[in-house]
XYZ file of C-alpha atoms in Angstrom:
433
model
C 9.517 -7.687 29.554
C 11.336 -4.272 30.819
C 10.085 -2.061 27.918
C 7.274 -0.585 29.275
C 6.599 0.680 32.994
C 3.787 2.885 34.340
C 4.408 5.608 37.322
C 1.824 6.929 40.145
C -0.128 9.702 38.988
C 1.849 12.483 38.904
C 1.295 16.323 40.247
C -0.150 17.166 36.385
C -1.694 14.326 35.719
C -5.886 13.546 36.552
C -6.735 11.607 39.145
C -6.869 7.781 39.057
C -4.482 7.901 35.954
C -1.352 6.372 35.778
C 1.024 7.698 33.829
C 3.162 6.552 31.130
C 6.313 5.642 32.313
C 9.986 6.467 31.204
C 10.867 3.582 29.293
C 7.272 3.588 27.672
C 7.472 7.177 26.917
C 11.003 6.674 25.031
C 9.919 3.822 23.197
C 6.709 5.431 22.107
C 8.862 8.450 21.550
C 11.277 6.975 19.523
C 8.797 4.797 17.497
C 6.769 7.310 15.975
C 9.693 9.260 15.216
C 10.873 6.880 13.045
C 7.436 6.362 11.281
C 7.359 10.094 11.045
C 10.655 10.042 9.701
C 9.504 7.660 6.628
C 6.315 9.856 6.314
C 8.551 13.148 5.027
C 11.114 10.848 3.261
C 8.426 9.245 1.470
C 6.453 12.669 1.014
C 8.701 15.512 0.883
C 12.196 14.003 0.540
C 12.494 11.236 -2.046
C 9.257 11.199 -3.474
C 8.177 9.298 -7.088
C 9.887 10.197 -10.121
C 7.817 12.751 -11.858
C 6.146 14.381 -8.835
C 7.272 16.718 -6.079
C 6.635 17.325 -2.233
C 3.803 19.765 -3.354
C 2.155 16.366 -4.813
C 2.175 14.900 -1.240
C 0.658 17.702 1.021
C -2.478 15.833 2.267
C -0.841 12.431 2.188
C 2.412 13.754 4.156
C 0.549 16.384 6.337
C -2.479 14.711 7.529
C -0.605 11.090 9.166
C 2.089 13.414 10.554
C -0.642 15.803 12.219
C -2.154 12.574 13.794
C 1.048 10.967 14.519
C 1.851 15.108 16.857
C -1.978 14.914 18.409
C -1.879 10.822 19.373
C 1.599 11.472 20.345
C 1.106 14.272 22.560
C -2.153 13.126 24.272
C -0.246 9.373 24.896
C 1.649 10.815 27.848
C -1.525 11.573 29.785
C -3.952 9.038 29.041
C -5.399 6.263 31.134
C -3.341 2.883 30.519
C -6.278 0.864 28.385
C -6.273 4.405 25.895
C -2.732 4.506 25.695
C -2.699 0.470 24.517
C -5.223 1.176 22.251
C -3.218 4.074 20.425
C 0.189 2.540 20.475
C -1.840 -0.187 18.913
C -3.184 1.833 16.246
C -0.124 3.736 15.664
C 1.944 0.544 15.594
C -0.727 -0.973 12.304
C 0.021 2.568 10.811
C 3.744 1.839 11.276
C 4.137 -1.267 10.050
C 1.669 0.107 6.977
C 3.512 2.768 5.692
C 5.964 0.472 5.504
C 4.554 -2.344 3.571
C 5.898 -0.274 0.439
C 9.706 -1.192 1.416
C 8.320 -5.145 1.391
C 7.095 -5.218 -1.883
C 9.885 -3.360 -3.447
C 12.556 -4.857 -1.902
C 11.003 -8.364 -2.522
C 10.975 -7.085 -6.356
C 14.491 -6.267 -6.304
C 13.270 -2.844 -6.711
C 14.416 -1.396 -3.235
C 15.822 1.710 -2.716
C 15.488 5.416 -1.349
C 12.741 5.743 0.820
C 12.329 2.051 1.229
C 15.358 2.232 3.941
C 13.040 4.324 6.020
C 10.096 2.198 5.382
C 11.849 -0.907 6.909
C 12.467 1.206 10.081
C 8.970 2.400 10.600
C 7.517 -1.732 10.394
C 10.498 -2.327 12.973
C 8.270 0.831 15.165
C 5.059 -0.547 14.240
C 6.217 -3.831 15.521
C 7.671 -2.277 18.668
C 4.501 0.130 19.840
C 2.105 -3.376 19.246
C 4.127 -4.931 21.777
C 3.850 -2.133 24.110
C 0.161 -2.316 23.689
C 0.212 -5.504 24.947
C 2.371 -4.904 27.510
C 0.210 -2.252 28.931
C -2.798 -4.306 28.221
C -1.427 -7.095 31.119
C 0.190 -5.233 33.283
C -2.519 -3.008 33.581
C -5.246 -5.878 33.559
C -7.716 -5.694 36.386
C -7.886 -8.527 38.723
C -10.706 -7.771 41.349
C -14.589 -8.795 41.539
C -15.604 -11.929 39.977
C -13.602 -14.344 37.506
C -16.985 -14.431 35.084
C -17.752 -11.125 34.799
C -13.709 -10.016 34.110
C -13.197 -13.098 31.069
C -16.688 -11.662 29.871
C -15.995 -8.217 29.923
C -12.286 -9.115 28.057
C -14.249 -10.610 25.624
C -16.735 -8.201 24.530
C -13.802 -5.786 24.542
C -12.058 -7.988 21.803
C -14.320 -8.862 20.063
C -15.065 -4.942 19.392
C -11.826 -4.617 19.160
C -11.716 -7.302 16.428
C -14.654 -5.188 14.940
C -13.105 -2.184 14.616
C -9.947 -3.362 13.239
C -12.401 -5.083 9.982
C -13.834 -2.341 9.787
C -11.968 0.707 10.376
C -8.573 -0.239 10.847
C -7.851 -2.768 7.653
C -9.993 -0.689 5.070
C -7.377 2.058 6.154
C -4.636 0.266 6.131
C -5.329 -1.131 2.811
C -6.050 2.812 1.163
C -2.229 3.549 1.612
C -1.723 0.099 0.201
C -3.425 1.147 -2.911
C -1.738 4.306 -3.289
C 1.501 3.489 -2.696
C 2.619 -0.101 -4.559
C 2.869 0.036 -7.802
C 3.830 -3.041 -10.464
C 7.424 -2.133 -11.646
C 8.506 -5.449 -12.771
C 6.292 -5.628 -16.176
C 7.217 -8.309 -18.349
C 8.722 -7.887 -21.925
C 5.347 -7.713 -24.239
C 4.900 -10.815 -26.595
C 2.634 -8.514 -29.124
C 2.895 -11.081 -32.059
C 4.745 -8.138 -34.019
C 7.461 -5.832 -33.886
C 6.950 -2.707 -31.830
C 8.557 0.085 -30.452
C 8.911 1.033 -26.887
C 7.356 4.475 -27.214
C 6.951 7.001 -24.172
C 4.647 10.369 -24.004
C 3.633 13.252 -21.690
C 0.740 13.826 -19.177
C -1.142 16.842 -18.985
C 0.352 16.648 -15.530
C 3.295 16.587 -16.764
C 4.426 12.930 -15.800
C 6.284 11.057 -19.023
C 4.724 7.569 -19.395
C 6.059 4.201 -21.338
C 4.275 2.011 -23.343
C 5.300 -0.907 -26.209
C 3.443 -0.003 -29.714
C 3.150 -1.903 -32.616
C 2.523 0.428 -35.657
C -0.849 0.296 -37.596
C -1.514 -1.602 -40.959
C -5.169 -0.567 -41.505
C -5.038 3.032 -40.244
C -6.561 2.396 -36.547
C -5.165 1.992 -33.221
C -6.594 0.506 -30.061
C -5.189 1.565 -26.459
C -4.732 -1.825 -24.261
C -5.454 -0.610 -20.831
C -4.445 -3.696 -18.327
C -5.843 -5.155 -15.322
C -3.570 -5.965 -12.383
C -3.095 -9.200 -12.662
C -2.491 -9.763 -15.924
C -0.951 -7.759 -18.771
C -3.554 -8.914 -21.933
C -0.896 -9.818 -24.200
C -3.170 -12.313 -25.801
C -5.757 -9.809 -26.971
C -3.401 -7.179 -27.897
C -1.874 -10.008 -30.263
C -5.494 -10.849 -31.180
C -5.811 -7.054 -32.222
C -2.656 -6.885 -34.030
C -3.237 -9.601 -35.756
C -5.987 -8.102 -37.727
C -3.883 -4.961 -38.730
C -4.404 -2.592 -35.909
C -2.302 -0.368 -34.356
C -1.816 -1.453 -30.786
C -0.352 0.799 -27.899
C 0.056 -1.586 -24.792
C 0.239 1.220 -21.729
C 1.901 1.148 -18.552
C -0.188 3.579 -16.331
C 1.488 6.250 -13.916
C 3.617 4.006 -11.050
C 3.643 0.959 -13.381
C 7.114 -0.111 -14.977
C 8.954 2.930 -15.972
C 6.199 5.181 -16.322
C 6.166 8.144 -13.683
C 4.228 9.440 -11.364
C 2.298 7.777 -8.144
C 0.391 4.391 -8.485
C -3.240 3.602 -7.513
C -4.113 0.603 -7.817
C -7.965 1.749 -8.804
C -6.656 4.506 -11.069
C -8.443 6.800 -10.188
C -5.887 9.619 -12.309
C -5.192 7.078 -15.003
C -8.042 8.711 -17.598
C -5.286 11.389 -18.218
C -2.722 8.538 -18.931
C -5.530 7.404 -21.899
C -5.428 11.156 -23.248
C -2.424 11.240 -23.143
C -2.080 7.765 -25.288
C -4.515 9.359 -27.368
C -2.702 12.445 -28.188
C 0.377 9.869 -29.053
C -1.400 7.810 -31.201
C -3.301 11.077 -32.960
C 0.246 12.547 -33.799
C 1.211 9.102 -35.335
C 1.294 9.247 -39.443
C -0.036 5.920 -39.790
C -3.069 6.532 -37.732
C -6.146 8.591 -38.217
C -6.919 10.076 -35.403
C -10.790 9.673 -35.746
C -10.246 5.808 -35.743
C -8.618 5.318 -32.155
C -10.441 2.463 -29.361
C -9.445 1.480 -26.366
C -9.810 -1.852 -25.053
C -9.898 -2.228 -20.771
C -9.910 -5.040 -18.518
C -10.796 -4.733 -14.910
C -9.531 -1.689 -13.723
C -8.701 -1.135 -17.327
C -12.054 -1.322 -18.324
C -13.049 1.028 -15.493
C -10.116 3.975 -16.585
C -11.414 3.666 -20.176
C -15.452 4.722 -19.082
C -14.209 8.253 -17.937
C -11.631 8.881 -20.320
C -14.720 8.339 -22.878
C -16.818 10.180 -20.765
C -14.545 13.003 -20.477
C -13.277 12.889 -24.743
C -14.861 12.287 -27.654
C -11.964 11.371 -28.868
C -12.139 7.569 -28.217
C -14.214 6.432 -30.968
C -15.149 3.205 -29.201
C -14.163 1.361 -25.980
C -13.936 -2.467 -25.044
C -14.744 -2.742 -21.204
C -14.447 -6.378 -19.708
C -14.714 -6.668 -16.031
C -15.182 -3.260 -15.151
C -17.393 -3.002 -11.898
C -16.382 -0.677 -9.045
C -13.753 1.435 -7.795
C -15.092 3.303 -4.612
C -18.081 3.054 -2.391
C -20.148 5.503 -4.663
C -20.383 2.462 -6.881
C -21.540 0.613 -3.927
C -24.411 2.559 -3.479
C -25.662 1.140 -7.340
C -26.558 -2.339 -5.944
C -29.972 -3.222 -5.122
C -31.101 -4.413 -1.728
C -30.791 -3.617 1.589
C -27.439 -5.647 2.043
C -26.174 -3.651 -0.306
C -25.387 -1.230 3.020
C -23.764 -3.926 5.091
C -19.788 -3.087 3.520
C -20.945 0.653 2.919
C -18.886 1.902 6.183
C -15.169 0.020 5.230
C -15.492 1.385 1.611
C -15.996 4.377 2.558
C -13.585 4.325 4.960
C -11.613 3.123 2.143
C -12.491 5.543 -0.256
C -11.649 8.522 2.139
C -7.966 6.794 2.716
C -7.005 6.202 -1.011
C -8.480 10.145 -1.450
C -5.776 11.330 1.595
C -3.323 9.113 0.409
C -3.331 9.613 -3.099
C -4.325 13.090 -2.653
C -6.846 12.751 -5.247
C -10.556 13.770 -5.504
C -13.197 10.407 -5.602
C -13.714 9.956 -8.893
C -17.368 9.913 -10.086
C -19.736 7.086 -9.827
C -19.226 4.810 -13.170
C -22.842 4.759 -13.154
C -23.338 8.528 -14.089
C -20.518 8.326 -16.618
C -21.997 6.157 -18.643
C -24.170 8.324 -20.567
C -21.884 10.849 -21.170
C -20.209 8.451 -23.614
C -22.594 8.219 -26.105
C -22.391 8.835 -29.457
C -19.156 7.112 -29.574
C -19.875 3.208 -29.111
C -19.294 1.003 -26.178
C -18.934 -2.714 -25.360
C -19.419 -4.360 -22.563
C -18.443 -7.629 -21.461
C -18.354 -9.841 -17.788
C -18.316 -13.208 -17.158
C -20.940 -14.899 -15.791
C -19.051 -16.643 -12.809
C -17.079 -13.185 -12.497
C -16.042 -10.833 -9.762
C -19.526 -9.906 -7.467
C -19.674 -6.333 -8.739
C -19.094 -7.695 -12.229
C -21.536 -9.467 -12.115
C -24.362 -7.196 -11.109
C -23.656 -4.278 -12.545
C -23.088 -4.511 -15.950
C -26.405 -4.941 -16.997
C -27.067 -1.689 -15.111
C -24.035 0.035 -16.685
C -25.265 -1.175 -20.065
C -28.966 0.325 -19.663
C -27.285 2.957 -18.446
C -25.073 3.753 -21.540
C -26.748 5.558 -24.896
C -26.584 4.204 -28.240
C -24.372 2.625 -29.866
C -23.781 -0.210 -27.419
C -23.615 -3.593 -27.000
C -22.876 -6.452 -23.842
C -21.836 -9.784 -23.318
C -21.919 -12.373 -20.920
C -19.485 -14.857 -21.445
C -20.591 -18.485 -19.832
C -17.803 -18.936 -18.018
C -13.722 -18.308 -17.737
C -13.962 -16.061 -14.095
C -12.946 -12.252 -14.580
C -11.350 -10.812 -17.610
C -11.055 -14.264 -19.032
C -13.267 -14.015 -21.935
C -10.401 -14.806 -24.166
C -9.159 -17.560 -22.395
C -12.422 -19.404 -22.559
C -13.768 -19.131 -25.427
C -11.230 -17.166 -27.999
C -13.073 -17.341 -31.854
C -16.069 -16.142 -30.045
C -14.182 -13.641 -28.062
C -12.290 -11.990 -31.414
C -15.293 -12.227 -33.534
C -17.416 -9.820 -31.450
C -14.651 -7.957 -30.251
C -12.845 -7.167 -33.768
C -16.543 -7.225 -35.192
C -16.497 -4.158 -32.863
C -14.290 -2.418 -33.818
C -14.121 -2.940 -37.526
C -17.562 -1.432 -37.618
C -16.832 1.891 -35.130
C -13.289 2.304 -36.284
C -12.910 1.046 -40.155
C -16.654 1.803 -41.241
C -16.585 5.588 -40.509
């Protein structure tokens, strides 16, 4: 391979350090260039319908400032640094670009995705000059033993540090930048309308309604793997209104996605303020009903508004490492560093404050009325903090542990049980005021 050579220290350079050379300096050159490039397209250029290159600072400013500083220090730094940097740099390449993947596997390509393909095909290239500058720079004196064992403790904290560090990074701008788009028609059991509405952020969202018979209306806040048509049908059914919503970055609804939605509680006002300006509905008898994620968006939008009379939240467990910190037990420390690594990307990256700890909202919802429900062979955090969540949560309240049917799949498994407590539920906080 002729990509990458290294020069004799030269007149500026310290001692005993050996330069990158031409060839690697172009290539590293040109490489982050291009991610930069896809950085202010995605940012500042062509950014997601409904927001504007003010919405990006921290997300744009901050990778580009350590793209300039990485950049700038590669051209004097000892060969084993540089490979470790181009490395780095070539994981943030290729995930900035992940974005282009997904959408253009969607058929949903476009715009800045051109740029995003570009900055994987830099990623890619800067890896393989890590590698290259990792052999050719290998050392080859004193004993056999002691250089395979030294390699090895090197990768295998290099191995470390990508689990920990690197991946939980990687994964924030994951989060914050892929969005569903392709959301299935709705199969509501009814007619409905496809009705749109306004943030207080000023982002228009979509959602498909079918109109009330009985003078409620229950917001259907989704999970991310599944879009709860059977329980919306469930809820219809029994002569509510039901307003299935696509949160901010989902479908045709604007703004950026997060994947924990940790902005979506103003999508649920906003739903709210909808569904109060309906003539059908009263807007004292207005629910929500949440699954995973969902469920998690629905405790601080009732937190934050009394104007949810009641909330449905299945599944609902944890969305950054401040929920962590609710388990019991001394292992409950072991994943504390990647989350919060995690945390502190999706807060850059979706330039977003964390959110506070589900935990502490909990009692702010009281007096309106909450139910809880998790599966018993559910997700871990499901599992062990609901009953915490629960005692957490003032009156009126009630919880459910369904037997089985994994997470969010309390309808699945056992569906007359599942609509008796849950319409139960709301027939008494919405119909009996």
């Amino acid at each position: 391979m002729n990509a990458v050579t290294t020069e004799t220290p030269s007149a500026t350079a310290p001692p005993g350090v050996a330069t990158a050379g031409r060839r690697e300096r172009w290539l590293v050159g040109i490489a982050l260039g291009l991610i930069a490039l896809h950085i202010v397209d995605d940012s500042f250029l062509q950014p997601q319908p409904g927001t504007s290159a003010a919405d990006h600072l921290v997300s744009g400013l901050v990778p580009l400032a350590l793209i300039a500083l990485l950049g700038f220090g590669y051209l004097r730094w000892r060969p084993g640094v540089r490979a470790v940097v181009a490395g780095l740099l070539g994981v943030l390449g290729i995930t900035v670009g992940t974005e282009a993947v997904y959408y253009f596997s969607q058929g949903d390509g476009g715009g800045d995705d051109f740029t995003g393909v570009l900055a994987i095909a830099a990623g890619l290239a800067l890896i393989g000059c890590a590698v290259t500058v990792l052999w050719r720079s290998r050392r080859t004196d004193g004993r056999r033993w002691w250089r395979y064992t030294r390699r090895s403790l090197v990768g295998l904290a290099a191995f470390v540090t990508g689990y920990v560090v690197v991946l939980p990074f990687a994964y924030s701008y994951v989060i914050t930048h892929v969005g569903v788009t392709d959301v299935p028609t709705p199969d509501l059991g009814a007619p409905y309308e496809d009705v749109q509405f306004t943030t207080s952020d000023g982002l228009t969202l979509h959602g498909a309604y079918v109109p009330s018979r009985n003078g409620a209306a229950v917001i259907v806040v989704p999970g991310l793997s599944d879009s709860q048509d059977d329980e919306a049908r469930m809820l219809a059914r029994h002569g509510y209104g039901v307003l299935l919503l696509y949160r901010r970055g989902e479908g045709e609804s604007e703004g950026d996605p997060n994947l924990f939605g940790w902005h979506s509680a103003d999508d649920v006002h906003a739903a709210v303020d909808y569904l109060s300006g309906r003539p059908e509905v009263d807007p004292d008898r207005i629910g929500g009903i949440g699954f995973s994620v969902g469920g998690e968006i629905l405790i601080q939008a009732a937190a934050e508004s009394d104007r949810l009379a009641a909330i449905v939240s299945e599944g609902g467990s944890q969305r950054s490492v401040r929920e962590q910190l609710n388990f019991s037990g001394w292992d409950k420390w072991v994943p504390v560093p990647s989350l919060a690594i995690n945390t502190a990307g999706v807060a850059v990256f979706g330039n977003q404050t964390v959110p506070a700890n589900l935990m502490d909202l909990m009692p702010q919802i009281a007096p309106q009325a909450v139910f809880l429900i998790h599966a018993a062979d559910g997700q871990p955090g499901e599992v062990e903090l609901t009953d915490d969540y629960y005692a957490a949560a003032g009156q009126p309240k009630q919880s459910w542990e369904v037997p089985d049917g994994g997470h969010i799949g309390g309808y699945a498994a056992h569906p007359r049980e599942y609509e008796q407590r849950v319409v139960d539920f709301f027939d008494t906080e919405l119909l009996a005021r």
